[in-house]
Coordinates of N, CA and C in Angstrom, one line a residue:
X1 N 0.8 -1.2 0.0 CA 0.0 0.0 0.0 C 0.9 1.2 0.0
X2 N 0.3 2.3 -0.4 CA 1.1 3.6 -0.6 C 1.3 4.3 0.8
X3 N 2.3 5.1 0.8 CA 2.6 5.9 2.0 C 2.1 7.3 1.8
X4 N 1.2 7.5 0.8 CA 0.7 8.8 0.6 C -0.2 9.3 1.8
X5 N -0.1 10.6 2.1 CA -1.0 11.1 3.1 C -2.4 11.3 2.6
X6 N -3.3 11.3 3.5 CA -4.8 11.4 3.1 C -5.1 12.6 2.3
X7 N -4.4 13.8 2.6 CA -4.7 15.0 1.8 C -4.2 14.8 0.4
X8 N -3.1 14.1 0.2 CA -2.6 13.9 -1.2 C -3.5 13.0 -1.9
X9 N -4.0 11.9 -1.3 CA -5.0 11.0 -1.9 C -6.2 11.8 -2.3
X10 N -6.7 12.6 -1.4 CA -7.9 13.4 -1.7 C -7.7 14.3 -2.9
X11 N -6.5 14.9 -3.0 CA -6.2 15.8 -4.1 C -6.1 15.0 -5.4
X12 N -5.5 13.8 -5.4 CA -5.4 12.9 -6.6 C -6.9 12.6 -7.0
X13 N -7.7 12.2 -6.1 CA -9.1 11.8 -6.4 C -9.9 12.9 -7.0
X14 N -9.7 14.1 -6.4 CA -10.4 15.3 -6.9 C -10.0 15.6 -8.4
X15 N -8.7 15.5 -8.6 CA -8.2 15.8 -10.0 C -8.7 14.8 -11.0
X16 N -8.8 13.5 -10.6 CA -9.3 12.5 -11.4 C -10.8 12.7 -11.7
X17 N -11.5 13.0 -10.7 CA -13.0 13.3 -10.9 C -13.2 14.4 -11.8
X18 N -12.4 15.5 -11.6 CA -12.6 16.7 -12.5 C -12.2 16.3 -14.0
X19 N -11.2 15.5 -14.1 CA -10.8 15.1 -15.5 C -11.9 14.2 -16.1
X20 N -12.4 13.3 -15.3 CA -13.5 12.4 -15.8 C -14.7 13.2 -16.2
X21 N -15.1 14.2 -15.4 CA -16.2 15.1 -15.7 C -16.0 15.9 -17.0
X22 N -14.7 16.3 -17.2 CA -14.4 17.1 -18.5 C -14.5 16.1 -19.7
X23 N -14.0 14.9 -19.5 CA -14.2 13.9 -20.6 C -15.6 13.6 -20.9
X24 N -16.4 13.4 -19.9 CA -17.9 13.2 -20.1 C -18.5 14.4 -20.8
X25 N -18.2 15.6 -20.3 CA -18.8 16.8 -20.9 C -18.5 16.9 -22.4
X26 N -17.3 16.5 -22.8 CA -16.8 16.6 -24.2 C -17.3 15.4 -25.0
X27 N -17.2 14.2 -24.5 CA -17.3 13.0 -25.3 C -18.6 12.2 -25.0
X28 N -19.3 12.6 -23.9 CA -20.5 11.9 -23.6 C -21.5 12.9 -22.9
X29 N -21.8 14.0 -23.6 CA -22.5 15.1 -22.9 C -24.0 14.7 -22.5
X30 N -24.6 13.7 -23.1 CA -25.9 13.3 -22.8 C -26.0 12.7 -21.4
X31 N -24.9 12.2 -20.9 CA -24.8 11.4 -19.7 C -25.8 10.2 -19.6
X32 N -26.1 9.7 -20.8 CA -26.9 8.5 -20.9 C -26.1 7.3 -20.3
X33 N -26.9 6.4 -19.7 CA -26.2 5.3 -19.1 C -26.7 4.0 -19.8
X34 N -25.9 3.0 -19.9 CA -24.5 3.0 -19.3 C -23.5 3.8 -20.2
X35 N -22.6 4.4 -19.6 CA -21.5 5.1 -20.3 C -20.6 4.1 -21.0
X36 N -20.3 4.3 -22.3 CA -19.4 3.4 -23.0 C -18.0 3.9 -23.1
X37 N -17.1 3.3 -22.3 CA -15.7 3.8 -22.2 C -15.0 3.5 -23.5
X38 N -15.3 2.4 -24.2 CA -14.7 2.1 -25.5 C -15.0 3.2 -26.5
X39 N -16.3 3.5 -26.6 CA -16.7 4.6 -27.6 C -16.0 5.9 -27.2
X40 N -16.0 6.2 -26.0 CA -15.3 7.5 -25.6 C -13.8 7.4 -26.0
X41 N -13.1 6.3 -25.7 CA -11.7 6.2 -26.0 C -11.5 6.4 -27.5
X42 N -12.4 5.7 -28.3 CA -12.3 5.8 -29.8 C -12.6 7.2 -30.3
X43 N -13.5 7.9 -29.6 CA -13.8 9.3 -30.0 C -12.7 10.2 -29.7
X44 N -11.8 9.8 -28.7 CA -10.7 10.6 -28.3 C -9.5 10.3 -29.2
X45 N -9.7 9.4 -30.2 CA -8.6 9.0 -31.1 C -7.8 7.8 -30.7
X46 N -8.2 7.1 -29.7 CA -7.4 5.9 -29.2 C -8.0 4.7 -29.9
X47 N -7.1 3.7 -30.0 CA -7.6 2.4 -30.5 C -7.8 1.5 -29.3
X48 N -8.8 0.6 -29.4 CA -9.1 -0.3 -28.3 C -9.1 -1.7 -28.8
X49 N -8.4 -2.6 -28.2 CA -8.3 -4.0 -28.6 C -8.6 -5.0 -27.5
X50 N -9.2 -6.1 -27.8 CA -9.3 -7.2 -26.8 C -8.3 -8.2 -27.2
X51 N -7.5 -8.6 -26.3 CA -6.4 -9.6 -26.6 C -6.1 -10.4 -25.3
X52 N -5.2 -11.4 -25.5 CA -4.7 -12.2 -24.4 C -3.6 -11.5 -23.8
X53 N -3.7 -11.1 -22.5 CA -2.6 -10.5 -21.8 C -2.0 -11.4 -20.8
X54 N -0.8 -11.1 -20.3 CA -0.1 -12.0 -19.4 C -0.5 -11.8 -18.0
X55 N -0.5 -12.9 -17.2 CA -0.6 -12.9 -15.8 C -1.8 -12.3 -15.3
X56 N -1.6 -11.4 -14.3 CA -2.7 -10.7 -13.7 C -3.1 -9.3 -14.3
X57 N -2.6 -9.2 -15.6 CA -2.9 -7.9 -16.3 C -4.3 -7.9 -16.9
X58 N -5.1 -7.0 -16.6 CA -6.5 -6.9 -17.1 C -6.6 -5.9 -18.3
X59 N -5.7 -5.0 -18.3 CA -5.6 -4.0 -19.3 C -4.3 -3.3 -19.3
X60 N -4.0 -2.7 -20.5 CA -2.8 -1.9 -20.6 C -2.9 -0.9 -21.7
X61 N -2.2 0.2 -21.6 CA -2.2 1.2 -22.6 C -0.8 1.5 -23.0
X62 N -0.6 1.7 -24.2 CA 0.7 2.1 -24.8 C 0.6 3.4 -25.6
X63 N 1.2 4.4 -25.1 CA 1.2 5.7 -25.7 C 2.4 6.0 -26.5
X64 N 2.3 6.7 -27.6 CA 3.5 7.0 -28.4 C 3.8 8.5 -28.2
X65 N 4.9 8.9 -28.8 CA 5.5 10.2 -28.7 C 4.5 11.2 -29.3
X66 N 3.7 10.8 -30.3 CA 2.8 11.7 -30.9 C 1.5 12.0 -30.2
X67 N 1.3 11.4 -29.0 CA 0.1 11.6 -28.2 C -1.0 10.6 -28.4
X68 N -0.9 9.7 -29.4 CA -1.9 8.7 -29.5 C -1.6 7.5 -28.7
X69 N -2.5 6.6 -28.5 CA -2.3 5.4 -27.6 C -3.3 4.3 -28.1
X70 N -2.8 3.1 -27.7 CA -3.6 1.9 -27.9 C -3.9 1.3 -26.5
X71 N -5.2 0.9 -26.3 CA -5.6 0.3 -25.1 C -5.8 -1.2 -25.5
X72 N -5.3 -2.1 -24.6 CA -5.4 -3.5 -24.8 C -6.2 -4.0 -23.5
X73 N -7.2 -4.8 -23.8 CA -8.0 -5.3 -22.7 C -8.0 -6.9 -22.7
X74 N -7.8 -7.5 -21.6 CA -7.8 -8.9 -21.5 C -9.2 -9.4 -21.9
X75 N -9.2 -10.3 -22.9 CA -10.5 -10.7 -23.5 C -11.2 -11.6 -22.5
X76 N -10.6 -12.2 -21.6 CA -11.2 -13.2 -20.7 C -11.6 -12.6 -19.3
X77 N -12.4 -11.5 -19.4 CA -12.8 -10.9 -18.1 C -14.3 -10.6 -18.3
X78 N -15.0 -10.4 -17.2 CA -16.5 -10.1 -17.3 C -16.7 -8.8 -18.0
X79 N -17.9 -8.6 -18.5 CA -18.2 -7.3 -19.2 C -18.0 -6.1 -18.3
X80 N -18.4 -6.3 -17.0 CA -18.3 -5.1 -16.1 C -16.8 -4.8 -15.8
X81 N -16.0 -5.9 -15.6 CA -14.5 -5.7 -15.4 C -13.9 -5.1 -16.7
X82 N -14.3 -5.6 -17.8 CA -13.7 -5.1 -19.1 C -14.0 -3.6 -19.2
X83 N -15.3 -3.2 -18.9 CA -15.6 -1.7 -19.0 C -14.8 -0.9 -18.0
X84 N -14.6 -1.5 -16.8 CA -13.8 -0.8 -15.8 C -12.4 -0.7 -16.2
X85 N -11.8 -1.8 -16.8 CA -10.4 -1.8 -17.2 C -10.2 -0.8 -18.3
X86 N -11.2 -0.7 -19.3 CA -11.0 0.3 -20.3 C -11.1 1.8 -19.7
X87 N -12.0 2.0 -18.8 CA -12.1 3.3 -18.2 C -10.9 3.7 -17.4
X88 N -10.3 2.7 -16.7 CA -9.1 2.8 -16.0 C -7.9 3.2 -16.9
X89 N -7.8 2.5 -18.0 CA -6.7 2.8 -18.9 C -6.9 4.2 -19.5
X90 N -8.1 4.5 -19.8 CA -8.4 5.9 -20.3 C -8.0 6.9 -19.3
X91 N -8.2 6.6 -18.0 CA -7.7 7.5 -16.9 C -6.2 7.7 -17.0
X92 N -5.4 6.6 -17.2 CA -4.0 6.7 -17.4 C -3.7 7.6 -18.5
X93 N -4.4 7.5 -19.6 CA -4.1 8.3 -20.8 C -4.4 9.8 -20.5
X94 N -5.5 10.1 -19.9 CA -5.8 11.5 -19.6 C -4.8 12.1 -18.6
X95 N -4.4 11.3 -17.6 CA -3.4 11.8 -16.7 C -2.1 12.0 -17.4
X96 N -1.6 11.1 -18.2 CA -0.4 11.3 -19.0 C -0.4 12.5 -19.9
X97 N -1.6 12.7 -20.5 CA -1.7 13.9 -21.4 C -1.6 15.2 -20.7
X98 N -2.1 15.2 -19.4 CA -2.1 16.4 -18.6 C -0.7 16.8 -18.0
X99 N 0.2 15.8 -18.0 CA 1.4 16.1 -17.3 C 2.7 15.8 -18.0
X100 N 2.7 15.1 -19.1 CA 3.9 14.7 -19.8 C 4.2 15.6 -21.0
X101 N 5.5 15.6 -21.3 CA 5.9 16.3 -22.6 C 5.2 15.5 -23.7
X102 N 4.8 16.2 -24.8 CA 4.2 15.6 -25.9 C 5.1 14.5 -26.6
X103 N 6.4 14.6 -26.4 CA 7.3 13.7 -27.1 C 7.6 12.5 -26.2
X104 N 6.9 12.3 -25.1 CA 7.2 11.2 -24.2 C 6.2 10.1 -24.4
X105 N 6.6 8.8 -24.6 CA 5.8 7.7 -24.7 C 5.6 7.1 -23.3
X106 N 4.6 6.1 -23.2 CA 4.4 5.5 -21.9 C 3.7 4.2 -22.0
X107 N 3.8 3.4 -21.0 CA 3.1 2.1 -20.9 C 2.6 2.0 -19.5
X108 N 1.3 1.7 -19.3 CA 0.7 1.4 -18.0 C -0.1 0.2 -18.1
X109 N 0.0 -0.6 -17.1 CA -0.8 -1.9 -17.0 C -1.7 -1.9 -15.8
X110 N -2.9 -2.4 -16.0 CA -3.8 -2.6 -14.9 C -3.7 -4.0 -14.4
X111 N -3.1 -4.1 -13.2 CA -2.9 -5.4 -12.6 C -3.0 -5.3 -11.1
X112 N -2.7 -6.4 -10.4 CA -2.7 -6.4 -8.9 C -1.5 -5.6 -8.4
X113 N -0.4 -5.5 -9.2 CA 0.7 -4.8 -8.7 C 0.5 -3.3 -8.9
X114 N 1.1 -2.5 -8.0 CA 0.9 -1.1 -8.1 C -0.3 -0.5 -7.4
X115 N -1.1 -1.3 -6.7 CA -2.2 -0.8 -6.0 C -1.7 0.2 -5.0
X116 N -2.4 1.3 -4.9 CA -2.1 2.3 -3.9 C -1.1 3.4 -4.4
X117 N -0.6 3.2 -5.6 CA 0.3 4.2 -6.2 C -0.5 5.4 -6.6
X118 N 0.1 6.6 -6.7 CA -0.7 7.7 -7.2 C -1.3 7.5 -8.5
X119 N -0.6 6.9 -9.5 CA -1.2 6.7 -10.8 C -2.4 5.7 -10.8
X120 N -2.3 4.7 -9.9 CA -3.4 3.8 -9.8 C -4.6 4.4 -9.1
X121 N -4.4 5.2 -8.1 CA -5.4 5.9 -7.4 C -6.2 6.8 -8.4
X122 N -5.4 7.5 -9.2 CA -6.0 8.4 -10.1 C -6.8 7.6 -11.2
X123 N -6.2 6.6 -11.7 CA -6.9 5.8 -12.8 C -8.2 5.1 -12.2
X124 N -8.2 4.6 -11.0 CA -9.3 4.0 -10.4 C -10.4 5.0 -10.2
X125 N -10.0 6.2 -9.6 CA -11.0 7.2 -9.4 C -11.6 7.8 -10.7
X126 N -10.8 7.9 -11.7 CA -11.2 8.4 -13.0 C -12.3 7.4 -13.5
X127 N -12.0 6.1 -13.5 CA -12.9 5.1 -14.0 C -14.2 5.1 -13.3
X128 N -14.2 5.2 -12.0 CA -15.4 5.3 -11.2 C -16.3 6.5 -11.6
X129 N -15.6 7.6 -11.7 CA -16.3 8.9 -12.0 C -16.8 8.8 -13.4
X130 N -16.1 8.2 -14.3 CA -16.6 8.1 -15.7 C -17.8 7.2 -15.9
X131 N -17.7 6.0 -15.3 CA -18.7 5.0 -15.4 C -20.0 5.3 -14.6
X132 N -19.8 6.0 -13.5 CA -20.9 6.3 -12.5 C -20.9 7.8 -12.3
X133 N -21.3 8.6 -13.4 CA -21.3 10.0 -13.2 C -22.1 10.5 -12.0
X134 N -21.5 11.4 -11.2 CA -22.0 11.7 -9.9 C -23.5 12.2 -10.0
X135 N -23.8 13.1 -10.9 CA -25.2 13.6 -10.9 C -26.2 12.6 -11.2
X136 N -25.9 11.7 -12.1 CA -26.8 10.6 -12.5 C -26.9 9.6 -11.4
X137 N -25.8 9.2 -10.8 CA -25.7 8.3 -9.7 C -26.5 8.8 -8.5
X138 N -26.3 10.1 -8.2 CA -27.1 10.7 -7.0 C -28.6 10.7 -7.3
X139 N -29.0 11.0 -8.6 CA -30.4 10.9 -8.9 C -30.9 9.5 -8.6
X140 N -30.2 8.5 -9.1 CA -30.7 7.1 -8.9 C -30.7 6.7 -7.4
X141 N -29.7 7.2 -6.7 CA -29.7 6.9 -5.2 C -30.9 7.6 -4.5
X142 N -31.1 8.8 -4.9 CA -32.2 9.6 -4.3 C -33.6 9.0 -4.6
X143 N -33.7 8.4 -5.8 CA -35.0 7.8 -6.2 C -35.2 6.4 -5.5
X144 N -34.2 6.0 -4.8 CA -34.3 4.8 -4.0 C -33.9 3.5 -4.7
X145 N -33.2 3.6 -5.8 CA -32.7 2.4 -6.4 C -31.7 1.7 -5.5
X146 N -31.7 0.4 -5.4 CA -30.7 -0.2 -4.6 C -29.4 -0.4 -5.4
X147 N -28.4 -0.9 -4.7 CA -27.0 -1.0 -5.4 C -27.1 -2.0 -6.5
X148 N -27.9 -3.0 -6.4 CA -27.9 -4.0 -7.5 C -28.6 -3.4 -8.8
X149 N -29.7 -2.7 -8.5 CA -30.4 -2.0 -9.6 C -29.5 -1.0 -10.3
X150 N -28.8 -0.2 -9.5 CA -27.9 0.8 -10.0 C -26.8 0.1 -10.8
X151 N -26.2 -1.0 -10.3 CA -25.2 -1.7 -11.0 C -25.7 -2.2 -12.4
X152 N -26.9 -2.7 -12.4 CA -27.4 -3.2 -13.7 C -27.6 -2.1 -14.6
X153 N -28.2 -1.0 -14.2 CA -28.4 0.2 -15.1 C -27.1 0.8 -15.6
X154 N -26.1 0.9 -14.8 CA -24.9 1.5 -15.2 C -23.9 0.5 -15.8
X155 N -24.2 -0.8 -15.7 CA -23.4 -1.9 -16.3 C -22.0 -1.9 -15.6
X156 N -22.1 -1.9 -14.3 CA -20.9 -2.0 -13.4 C -21.2 -3.0 -12.3
X157 N -20.2 -3.4 -11.6 CA -20.4 -4.3 -10.5 C -21.1 -3.7 -9.3
X158 N -21.8 -4.4 -8.5 CA -22.4 -3.9 -7.3 C -21.3 -3.3 -6.3
X159 N -20.1 -4.0 -6.3 CA -19.0 -3.5 -5.5 C -18.6 -2.1 -5.9
X160 N -18.6 -1.9 -7.2 CA -18.2 -0.5 -7.7 C -19.2 0.5 -7.2
X161 N -20.5 0.2 -7.3 CA -21.5 1.1 -6.9 C -21.4 1.4 -5.4
X162 N -21.2 0.4 -4.6 CA -21.0 0.6 -3.1 C -19.8 1.5 -2.8
X163 N -18.7 1.2 -3.5 CA -17.5 2.0 -3.2 C -17.7 3.4 -3.6
X164 N -18.3 3.6 -4.8 CA -18.5 5.0 -5.3 C -19.4 5.8 -4.4
X165 N -20.5 5.1 -3.9 CA -21.4 5.8 -3.0 C -20.7 6.2 -1.7
X166 N -19.8 5.3 -1.2 CA -19.1 5.6 0.0 C -18.2 6.8 -0.2
X167 N -17.5 6.8 -1.4 CA -16.6 8.0 -1.7 C -17.3 9.3 -1.8
X168 N -18.6 9.2 -2.3 CA -19.4 10.4 -2.4 C -20.1 10.8 -1.1
X169 N -19.9 9.9 0.0 CA -20.5 10.2 1.3 C -22.0 9.9 1.3
X170 N -22.5 9.0 0.4 CA -23.9 8.7 0.3 C -24.2 7.4 1.1
X171 N -25.0 7.5 2.1 CA -25.3 6.3 2.9 C -26.8 6.1 2.9
X172 N -27.2 4.8 2.9 CA -28.6 4.5 2.9 C -29.1 4.5 4.4
X173 N -30.4 4.9 4.5 CA -31.0 4.8 5.8 C -31.5 3.4 6.0
X174 N -30.9 2.7 7.0 CA -31.3 1.3 7.3 C -32.6 1.4 8.1
X175 N -33.6 0.6 7.7 CA -34.9 0.6 8.4 C -35.2 -0.7 8.9

């Protein structure tokens, strides 16, 4: 796990949420659900491929010096994990574009290794904010949809819904 302070983690998460909101505003302005991260990536000029990846790697992105990138997704994962992996890799792309020199290439892999690193915190938060846009999620929450109904509507896992609601400080009244 990372040795980042809680204030730094909050800053990373806020930056990722802001970036995801900007991407949604530009590439998915209707906020219709479920959000399609593959379509968004392709609209941004990225290529997305399903392929066999090694070990515990669920997705990876390879960016070149010209600013374009290819996202590779492990073909043998559930549809909800595949969507999250794509959104996660897109988060790496957006983060790299915001901080690197245009002539710098990069490779990022989504796997069990690296959990808790600043880049992984950013990419995970970006993915959650992209797939579960706050305003639409809050509307569903306030209308009384349970986590499973929300997960089905947004095409994400119930665990993702629960975690995102916790991050947003939304709690259900137990009766």
